[in-house]
XYZ file of C-alpha atoms in Angstrom:
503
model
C 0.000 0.000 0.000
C 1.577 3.063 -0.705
C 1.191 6.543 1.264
C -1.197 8.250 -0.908
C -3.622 5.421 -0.693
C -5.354 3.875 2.580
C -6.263 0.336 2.821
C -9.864 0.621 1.417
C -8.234 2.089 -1.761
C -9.000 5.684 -0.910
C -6.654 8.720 -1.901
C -5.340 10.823 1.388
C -5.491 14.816 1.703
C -7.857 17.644 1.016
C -7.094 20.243 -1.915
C -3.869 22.201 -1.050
C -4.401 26.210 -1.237
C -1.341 26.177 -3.228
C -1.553 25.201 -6.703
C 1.822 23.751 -6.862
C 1.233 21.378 -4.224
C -1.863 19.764 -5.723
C 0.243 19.226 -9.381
C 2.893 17.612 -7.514
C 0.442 15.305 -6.572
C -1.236 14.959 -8.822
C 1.404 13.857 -11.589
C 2.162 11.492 -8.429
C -1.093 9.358 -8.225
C -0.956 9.694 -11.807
C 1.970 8.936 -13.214
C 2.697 6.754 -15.568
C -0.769 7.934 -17.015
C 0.109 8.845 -20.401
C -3.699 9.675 -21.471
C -3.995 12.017 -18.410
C -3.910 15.585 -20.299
C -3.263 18.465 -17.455
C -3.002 22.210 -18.124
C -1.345 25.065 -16.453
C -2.250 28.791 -17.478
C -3.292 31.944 -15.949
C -6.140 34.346 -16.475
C -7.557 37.809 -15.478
C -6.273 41.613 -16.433
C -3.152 41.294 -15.377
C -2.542 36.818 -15.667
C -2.590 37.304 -11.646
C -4.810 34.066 -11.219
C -3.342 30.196 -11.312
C -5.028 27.427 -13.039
C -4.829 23.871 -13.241
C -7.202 22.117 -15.499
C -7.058 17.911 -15.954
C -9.144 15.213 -17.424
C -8.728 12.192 -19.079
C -8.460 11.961 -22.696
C -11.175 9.410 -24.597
C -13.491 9.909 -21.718
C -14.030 13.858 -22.150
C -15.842 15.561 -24.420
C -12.985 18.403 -25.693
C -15.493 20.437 -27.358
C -17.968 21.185 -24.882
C -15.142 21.595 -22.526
C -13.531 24.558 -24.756
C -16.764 25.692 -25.609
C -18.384 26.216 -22.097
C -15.268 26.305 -19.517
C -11.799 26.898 -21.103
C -12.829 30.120 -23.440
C -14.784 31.834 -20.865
C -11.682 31.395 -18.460
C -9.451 33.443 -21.170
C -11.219 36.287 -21.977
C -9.206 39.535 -21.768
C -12.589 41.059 -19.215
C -12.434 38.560 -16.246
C -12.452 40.067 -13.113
C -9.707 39.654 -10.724
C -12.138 38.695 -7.891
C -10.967 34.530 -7.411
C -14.685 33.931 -6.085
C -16.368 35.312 -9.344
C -14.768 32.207 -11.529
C -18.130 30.242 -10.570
C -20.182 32.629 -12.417
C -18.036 32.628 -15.559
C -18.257 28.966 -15.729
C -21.418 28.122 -15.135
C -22.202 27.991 -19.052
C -20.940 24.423 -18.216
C -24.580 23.300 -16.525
C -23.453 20.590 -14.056
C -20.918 21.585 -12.104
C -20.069 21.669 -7.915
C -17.023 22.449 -5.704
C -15.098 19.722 -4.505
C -12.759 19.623 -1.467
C -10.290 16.344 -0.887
C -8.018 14.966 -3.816
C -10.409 11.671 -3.790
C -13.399 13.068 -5.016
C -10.914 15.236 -7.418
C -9.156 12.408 -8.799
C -12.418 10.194 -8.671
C -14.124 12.152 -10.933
C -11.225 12.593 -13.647
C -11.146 8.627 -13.854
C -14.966 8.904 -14.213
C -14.657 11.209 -17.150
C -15.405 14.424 -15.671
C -12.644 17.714 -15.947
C -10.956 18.887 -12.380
C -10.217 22.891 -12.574
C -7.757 23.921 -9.660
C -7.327 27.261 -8.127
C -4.420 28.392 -6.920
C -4.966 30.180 -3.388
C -8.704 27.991 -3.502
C -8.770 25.028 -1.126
C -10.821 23.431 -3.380
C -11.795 22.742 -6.884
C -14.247 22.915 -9.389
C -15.656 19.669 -11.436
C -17.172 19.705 -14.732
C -19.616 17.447 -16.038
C -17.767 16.226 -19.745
C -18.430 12.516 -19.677
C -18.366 11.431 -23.469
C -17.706 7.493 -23.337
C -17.517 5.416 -26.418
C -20.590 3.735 -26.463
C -23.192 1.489 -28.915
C -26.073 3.025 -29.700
C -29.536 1.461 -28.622
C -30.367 -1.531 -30.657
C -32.606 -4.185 -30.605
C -32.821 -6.425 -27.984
C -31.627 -9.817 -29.428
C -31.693 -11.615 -26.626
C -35.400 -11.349 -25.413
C -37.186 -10.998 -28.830
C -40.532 -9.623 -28.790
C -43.448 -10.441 -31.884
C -44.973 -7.162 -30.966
C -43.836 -4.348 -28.593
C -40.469 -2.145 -28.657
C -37.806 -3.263 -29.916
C -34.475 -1.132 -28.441
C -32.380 -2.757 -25.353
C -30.057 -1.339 -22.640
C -26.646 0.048 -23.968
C -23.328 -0.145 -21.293
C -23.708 3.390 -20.723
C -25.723 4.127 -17.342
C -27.501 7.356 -18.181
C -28.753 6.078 -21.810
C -30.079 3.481 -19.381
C -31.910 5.446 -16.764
C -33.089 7.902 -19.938
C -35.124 4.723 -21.363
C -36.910 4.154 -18.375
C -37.519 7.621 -17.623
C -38.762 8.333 -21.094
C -41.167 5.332 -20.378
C -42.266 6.610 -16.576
C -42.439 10.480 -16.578
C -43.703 10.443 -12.956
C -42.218 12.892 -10.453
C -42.041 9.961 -7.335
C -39.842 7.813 -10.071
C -36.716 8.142 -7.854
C -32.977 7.246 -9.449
C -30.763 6.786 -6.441
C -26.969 6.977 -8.003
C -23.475 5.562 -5.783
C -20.618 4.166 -6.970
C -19.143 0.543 -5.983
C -16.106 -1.497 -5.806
C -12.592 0.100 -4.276
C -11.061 0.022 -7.453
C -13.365 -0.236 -10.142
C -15.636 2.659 -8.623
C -18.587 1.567 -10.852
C -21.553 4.068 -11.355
C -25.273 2.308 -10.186
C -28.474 3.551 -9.698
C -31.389 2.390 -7.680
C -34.420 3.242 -9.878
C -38.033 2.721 -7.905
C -41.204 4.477 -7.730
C -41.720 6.239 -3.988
C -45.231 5.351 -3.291
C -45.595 2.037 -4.583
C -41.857 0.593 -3.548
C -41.834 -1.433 -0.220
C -39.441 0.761 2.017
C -37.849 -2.133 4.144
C -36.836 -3.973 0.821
C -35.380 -0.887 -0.514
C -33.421 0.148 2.808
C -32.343 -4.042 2.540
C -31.125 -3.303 -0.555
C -29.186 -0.704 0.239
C -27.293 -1.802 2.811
C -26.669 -4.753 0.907
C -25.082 -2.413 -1.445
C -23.324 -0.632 0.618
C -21.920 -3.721 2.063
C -20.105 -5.195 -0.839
C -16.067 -4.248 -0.476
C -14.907 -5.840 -3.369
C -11.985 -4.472 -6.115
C -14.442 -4.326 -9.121
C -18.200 -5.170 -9.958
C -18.168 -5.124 -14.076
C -21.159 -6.411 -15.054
C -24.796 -7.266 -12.937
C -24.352 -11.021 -13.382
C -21.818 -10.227 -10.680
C -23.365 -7.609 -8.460
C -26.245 -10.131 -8.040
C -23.997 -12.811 -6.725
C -22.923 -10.542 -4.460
C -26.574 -9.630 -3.298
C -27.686 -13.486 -2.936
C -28.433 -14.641 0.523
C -29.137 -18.288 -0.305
C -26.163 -19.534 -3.002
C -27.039 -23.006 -2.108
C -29.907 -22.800 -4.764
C -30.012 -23.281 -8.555
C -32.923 -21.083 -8.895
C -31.782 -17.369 -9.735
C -33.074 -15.330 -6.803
C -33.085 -12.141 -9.457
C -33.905 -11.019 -12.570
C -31.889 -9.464 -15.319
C -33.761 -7.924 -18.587
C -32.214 -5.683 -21.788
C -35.475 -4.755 -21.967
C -36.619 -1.135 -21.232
C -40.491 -1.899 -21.574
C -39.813 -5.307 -19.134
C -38.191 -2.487 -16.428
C -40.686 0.046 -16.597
C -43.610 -2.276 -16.437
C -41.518 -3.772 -13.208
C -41.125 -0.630 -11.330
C -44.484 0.535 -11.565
C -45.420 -2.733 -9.874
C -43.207 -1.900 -6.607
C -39.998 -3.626 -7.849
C -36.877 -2.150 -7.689
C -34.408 -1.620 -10.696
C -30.521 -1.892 -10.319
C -28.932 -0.414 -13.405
C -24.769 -0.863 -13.365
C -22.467 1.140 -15.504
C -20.606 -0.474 -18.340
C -23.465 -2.995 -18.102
C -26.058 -3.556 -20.895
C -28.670 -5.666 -18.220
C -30.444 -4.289 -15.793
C -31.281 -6.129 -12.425
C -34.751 -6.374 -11.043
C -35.443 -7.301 -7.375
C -37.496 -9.243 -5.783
C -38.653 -11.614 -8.020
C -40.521 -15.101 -7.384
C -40.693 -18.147 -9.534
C -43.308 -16.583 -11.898
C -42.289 -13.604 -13.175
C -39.654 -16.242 -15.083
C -42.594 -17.156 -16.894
C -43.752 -14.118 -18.176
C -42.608 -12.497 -21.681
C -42.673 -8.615 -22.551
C -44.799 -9.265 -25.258
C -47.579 -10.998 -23.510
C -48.702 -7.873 -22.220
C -49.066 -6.809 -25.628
C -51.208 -9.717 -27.085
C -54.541 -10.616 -26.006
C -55.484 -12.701 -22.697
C -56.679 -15.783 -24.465
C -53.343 -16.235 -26.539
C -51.185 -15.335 -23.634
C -53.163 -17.893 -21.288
C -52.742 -20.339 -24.434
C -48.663 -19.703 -24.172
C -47.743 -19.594 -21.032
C -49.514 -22.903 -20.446
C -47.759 -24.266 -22.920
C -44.739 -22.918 -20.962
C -45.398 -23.961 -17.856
C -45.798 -27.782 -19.698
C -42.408 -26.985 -20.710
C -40.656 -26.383 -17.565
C -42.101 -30.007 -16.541
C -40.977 -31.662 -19.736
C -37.408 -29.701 -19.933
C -36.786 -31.081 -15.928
C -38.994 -34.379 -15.907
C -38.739 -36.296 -19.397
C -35.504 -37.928 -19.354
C -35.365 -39.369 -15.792
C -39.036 -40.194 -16.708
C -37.565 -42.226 -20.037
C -34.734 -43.664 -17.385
C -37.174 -44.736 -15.446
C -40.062 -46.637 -17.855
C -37.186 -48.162 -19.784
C -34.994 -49.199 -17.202
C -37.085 -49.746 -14.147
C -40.872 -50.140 -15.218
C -41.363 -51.266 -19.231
C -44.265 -52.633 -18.088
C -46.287 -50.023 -17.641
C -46.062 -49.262 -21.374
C -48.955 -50.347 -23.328
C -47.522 -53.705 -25.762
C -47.059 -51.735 -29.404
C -45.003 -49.007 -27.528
C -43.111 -51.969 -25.538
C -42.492 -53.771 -28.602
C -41.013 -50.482 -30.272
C -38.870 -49.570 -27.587
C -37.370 -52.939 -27.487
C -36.870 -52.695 -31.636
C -35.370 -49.843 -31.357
C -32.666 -50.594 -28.368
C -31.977 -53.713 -30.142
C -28.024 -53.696 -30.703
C -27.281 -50.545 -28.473
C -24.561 -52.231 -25.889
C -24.927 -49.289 -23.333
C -27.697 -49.473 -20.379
C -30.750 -47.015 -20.738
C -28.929 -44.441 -17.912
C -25.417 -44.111 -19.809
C -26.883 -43.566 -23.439
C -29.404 -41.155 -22.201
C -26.764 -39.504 -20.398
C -24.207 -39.186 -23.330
C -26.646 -37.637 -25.420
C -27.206 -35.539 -22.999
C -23.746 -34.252 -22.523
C -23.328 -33.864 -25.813
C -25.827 -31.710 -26.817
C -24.751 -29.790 -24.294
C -21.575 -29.478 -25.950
C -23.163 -28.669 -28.803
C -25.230 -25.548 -27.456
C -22.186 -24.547 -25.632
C -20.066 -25.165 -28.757
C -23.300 -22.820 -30.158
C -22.998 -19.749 -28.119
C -19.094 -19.340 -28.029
C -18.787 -19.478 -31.777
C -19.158 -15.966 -33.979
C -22.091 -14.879 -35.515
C -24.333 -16.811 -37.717
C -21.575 -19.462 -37.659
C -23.003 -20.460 -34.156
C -26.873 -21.157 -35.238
C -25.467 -23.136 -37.931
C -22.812 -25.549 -35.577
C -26.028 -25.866 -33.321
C -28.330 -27.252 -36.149
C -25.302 -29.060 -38.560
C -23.820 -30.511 -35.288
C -26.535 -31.877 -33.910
C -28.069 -33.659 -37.033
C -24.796 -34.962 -37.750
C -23.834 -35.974 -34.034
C -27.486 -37.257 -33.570
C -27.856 -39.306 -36.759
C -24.358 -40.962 -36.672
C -24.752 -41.934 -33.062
C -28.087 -44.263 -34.471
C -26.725 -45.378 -37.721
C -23.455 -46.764 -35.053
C -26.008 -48.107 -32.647
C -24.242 -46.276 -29.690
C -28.141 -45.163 -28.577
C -30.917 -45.271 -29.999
C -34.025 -43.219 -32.121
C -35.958 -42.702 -29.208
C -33.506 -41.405 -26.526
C -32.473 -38.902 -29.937
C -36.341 -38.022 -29.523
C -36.132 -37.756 -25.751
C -33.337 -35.383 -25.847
C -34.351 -33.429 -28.804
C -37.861 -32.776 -26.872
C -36.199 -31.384 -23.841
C -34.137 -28.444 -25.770
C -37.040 -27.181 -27.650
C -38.836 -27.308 -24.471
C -35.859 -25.661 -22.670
C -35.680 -22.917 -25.149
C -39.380 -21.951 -24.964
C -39.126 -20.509 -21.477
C -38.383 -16.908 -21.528
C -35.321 -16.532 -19.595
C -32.048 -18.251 -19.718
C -31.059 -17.640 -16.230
C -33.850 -19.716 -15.106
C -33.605 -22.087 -17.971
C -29.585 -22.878 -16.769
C -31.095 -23.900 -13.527
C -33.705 -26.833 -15.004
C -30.568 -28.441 -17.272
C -28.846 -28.980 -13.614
C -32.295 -30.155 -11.964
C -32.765 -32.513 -15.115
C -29.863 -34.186 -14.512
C -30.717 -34.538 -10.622
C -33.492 -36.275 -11.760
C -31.868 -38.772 -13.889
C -29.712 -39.515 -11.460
C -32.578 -40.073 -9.222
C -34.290 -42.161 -11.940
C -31.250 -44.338 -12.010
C -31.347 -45.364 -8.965
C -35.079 -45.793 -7.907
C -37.313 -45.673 -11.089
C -40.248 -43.879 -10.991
C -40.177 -43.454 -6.869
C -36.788 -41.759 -7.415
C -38.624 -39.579 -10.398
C -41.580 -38.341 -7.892
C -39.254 -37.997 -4.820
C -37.099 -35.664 -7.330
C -39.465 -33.557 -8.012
C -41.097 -33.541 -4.605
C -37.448 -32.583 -3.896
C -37.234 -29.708 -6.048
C -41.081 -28.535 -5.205
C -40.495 -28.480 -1.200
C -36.814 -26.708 -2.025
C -39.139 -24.294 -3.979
C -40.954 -23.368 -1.653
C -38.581 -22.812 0.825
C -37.234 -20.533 -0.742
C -37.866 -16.399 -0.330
C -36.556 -12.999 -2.214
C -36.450 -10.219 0.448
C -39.728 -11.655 2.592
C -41.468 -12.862 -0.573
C -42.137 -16.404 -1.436
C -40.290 -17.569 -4.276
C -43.537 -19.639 -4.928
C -45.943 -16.993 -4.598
C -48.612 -16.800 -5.551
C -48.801 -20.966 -4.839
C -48.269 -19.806 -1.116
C -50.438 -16.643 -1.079
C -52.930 -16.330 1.906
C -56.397 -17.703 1.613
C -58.136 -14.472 1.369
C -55.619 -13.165 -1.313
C -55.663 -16.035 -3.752
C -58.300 -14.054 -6.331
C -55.965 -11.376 -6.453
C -52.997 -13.044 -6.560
C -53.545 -15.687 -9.603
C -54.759 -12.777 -12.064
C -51.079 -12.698 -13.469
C -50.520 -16.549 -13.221
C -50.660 -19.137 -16.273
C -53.883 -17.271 -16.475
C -53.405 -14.060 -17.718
C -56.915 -12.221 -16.990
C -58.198 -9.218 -19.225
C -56.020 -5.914 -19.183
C -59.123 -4.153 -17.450
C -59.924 -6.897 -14.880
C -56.420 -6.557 -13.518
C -57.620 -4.501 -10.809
C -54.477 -4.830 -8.349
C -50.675 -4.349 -8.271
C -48.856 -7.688 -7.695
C -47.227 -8.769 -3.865
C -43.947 -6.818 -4.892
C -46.275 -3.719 -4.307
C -46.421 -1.971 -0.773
C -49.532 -2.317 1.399
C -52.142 0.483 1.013
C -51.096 1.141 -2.651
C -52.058 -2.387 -4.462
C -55.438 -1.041 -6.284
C -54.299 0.496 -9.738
C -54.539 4.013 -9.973
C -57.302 3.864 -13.291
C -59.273 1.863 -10.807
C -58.646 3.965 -8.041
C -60.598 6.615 -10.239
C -63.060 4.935 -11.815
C -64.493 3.868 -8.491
C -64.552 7.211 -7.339
């Protein structure tokens, strides 16, 4: 550790009165720094006034800089009163005094532009971010039929300016800190006053302000960090490109993490059916959306459930097969020398090399190794007798099930739980395949996201249940969806529209 720094990575000293002391040290913390760009003149009548300007080049935008700081500073009328600089600079609209050399040389690594004063004790920060950034494009990863179509870029204001632009309500609060000792990452809490549940937003934040780590890059790692229970599969958060998916979450009481340098945003609390639910089912009508998330639902069984169910029939209980479909599954293991658990299980594995194979490779090149690959892999492993059609059927209906749930977070947790249950299969047949997923149901509902059931609204309180399953695998009518989900704070569950139509 060296002297300018103490041992949670903060910078020592306050801004020196004398100019020369706070470029020595300056050029100290920052040396080695070759895209650190620092300035020395002097203005006023008679040059009788001491300036140091620095920022970092690439994060900065130059022209705004000269345009609304630097030329104002030089011109031949400014008074030689040191405590009239504020005024000539405030063409530059975000701006503050700062007093110790951490916030100073915090805010040039953040992209803003440090003026020093000589004789001043402090110094005055600009607002010139101007990161490199994409531009807002479609959101490839959660594709909507109907509905917008942009997605979260890595820079945090672009973010918080698509939700705003969706929620122009005055109690939409954006609550912006930095974490990590190193990294000093930009967040912001983003939740609407009235309808947020306070003691899951102060949980949150001390949670946040908890973390001591170096660096927090991306949300897929602040979340880990915000976990209580890591001994689960089941992702106790949700992350969404999605602008539409955000807004619509906030103004149901949830609470919005959006990270800098991150193109996801992170959505808190969640429970095992918001996984289920699709931006663009919203956007349809109630009998189609009923229709797919049904069908999703169905899917979550089959993706977990229909190889250790094949494990079991064929290993542990043919006879419960009517004869045709006995006779065919005995034609068509004819010849394979592996039992029903190890050729189930390398088909398995090697589709999942495949997908990973899938998503590593470039581009369109990917799609292509996904389909090729696994007609190729699939076929030759029959035509060699190493398994056989119907475990190539098996397996094939448990991706397409897979990949018809909405989320892939929650989707990675049901490939582990599907092998848990062919394990369990192995072992004990069909009692092994209902004690798994008794297993996973009680584990389910054990679970909770900042006091609410994971399960809700399968655990909801008698008198509640009405309210509760209008956003289930039903989804009722737009204008029967009188009430705010559980995420919402008591007193505040009727919707507004209702709230006034009653009246």
């Amino acid at each position: 550790m060296d002297h300018f720094h103490t041992k949670t990575h903060k910078l020592k000293g306050s801004i020196s009165p004398n100019i020369q002391e706070n470029i020595k040290y300056t050029k100290k913390v920052m040396q080695n720094c070759n895209d650190l760009v620092q300035k020395q003149f002097k203005i006023g009548i008679n040059h009788e006034i001491s300036l140091y300007i620095v920022y970092m080049d690439g994060l900065v935008d130059t022209e705004r800089l000269q345009e609304s700081v630097i030329r104002p500073l030089l011109q031949d009328s400014f008074p030689q009163e040191r405590t009239a600089i504020d005024q000539y600079v405030i063409e530059s609209a975000d701006w503050k005094w700062i007093n110790t050399m951490e916030d100073a040389m915090t805010a040039i690594l953040s992209g803003n532009t440090v003026l020093f004063l000589d004789k001043e004790a402090r110094a005055i920060l600009f607002s010139s971010k101007s990161f490199p950034t994409r531009g807002v494009q479609n959101a490839d990863q959660e594709v909507a039929i109907v509905g917008p179509k942009d997605s979260f870029t890595e820079s945090l204001r672009t973010n918080t300016a698509l939700i705003r632009r969706r929620i122009r309500d005055t109690r939409l609060k954006v609550i912006q800190k930095q974490i990590g000792t190193r990294s000093k990452t930009d967040y912001a809490l983003m939740y609407i006053d009235d309808l947020v549940q306070i003691d899951i937003l102060n949980k949150i934040k001390k949670q946040m302000d908890k973390i001591c780590v170096d660096g927090i890059f991306d949300n897929g790692m602040l979340q880990q960090y915000l976990e209580k229970d890591s001994r689960t599969p089941f992702p106790l958060y949700q992350l969404t490109q999605r602008p539409d998916k955000v807004a619509s979450s906030i103004m149901e009481g949830r609470i919005a993490v959006v990270l800098d340098n991150s193109p996801m945003v992170l959505l808190l609390p969640v429970t095992l059916n918001v996984f289920f639910q699709a931006s663009d089912d919203y956007y349809n009508r109630w009998e189609i959306t009923t229709f797919v998330r049904i069908l999703r639902y169905m899917a979550a069984i089959i993706s977990i459930g229909l190889p250790g169910f094949y494990v079991a029939i064929a290993g542990f209980h043919p006879e419960v097969l009517p004869t045709p479909f006995l006779l065919a599954l005995i034609s068509a293991r004819e010849g394979v020398p592996f039992p029903v658990i190890v050729e189930v299980l390398l088909m398995e594995l090697s589709f999942e090399l495949l997908r990973e194979a899938g998503i590593r490779l470039p581009g369109q090149l990917g799609g292509t190794m996904g389909v090729v690959g696994g007609l190729i892999v699939g076929q030759a492993a029959v035509d060699a007798h190493l398994v056989s059609t119907i475990v190539v059927i098996v397996v094939a209906l448990t991706a397409i099930a897979t990949f018809s749930i909405p989320n892939e977070l929650f989707t990675s947790a049901f490939r582990l739980m599907k092998f848990f249950l062919i394990m369990m299969c192995a072992f004990w047949g069909l009692y092994g395949f209902f004690l798994g997923f008794l297993a996973i149901f009680i584990h389910l509902f054990y679970l909770e996201n900042y006091g609410v059931p994971y399960a809700h609204p399968m655990v909801e309180e008698k008198g509640k249940l009405s309210v509760a399953f209008q956003d289930f695998m039903v989804r009722y009518p737009l204008k029967r969806m009188k009430y705010r989900p559980e995420f919402t704070k008591e007193g505040a569950r009727v919707r507004k529209k209702e709230e006034q139509d009653e009246k």
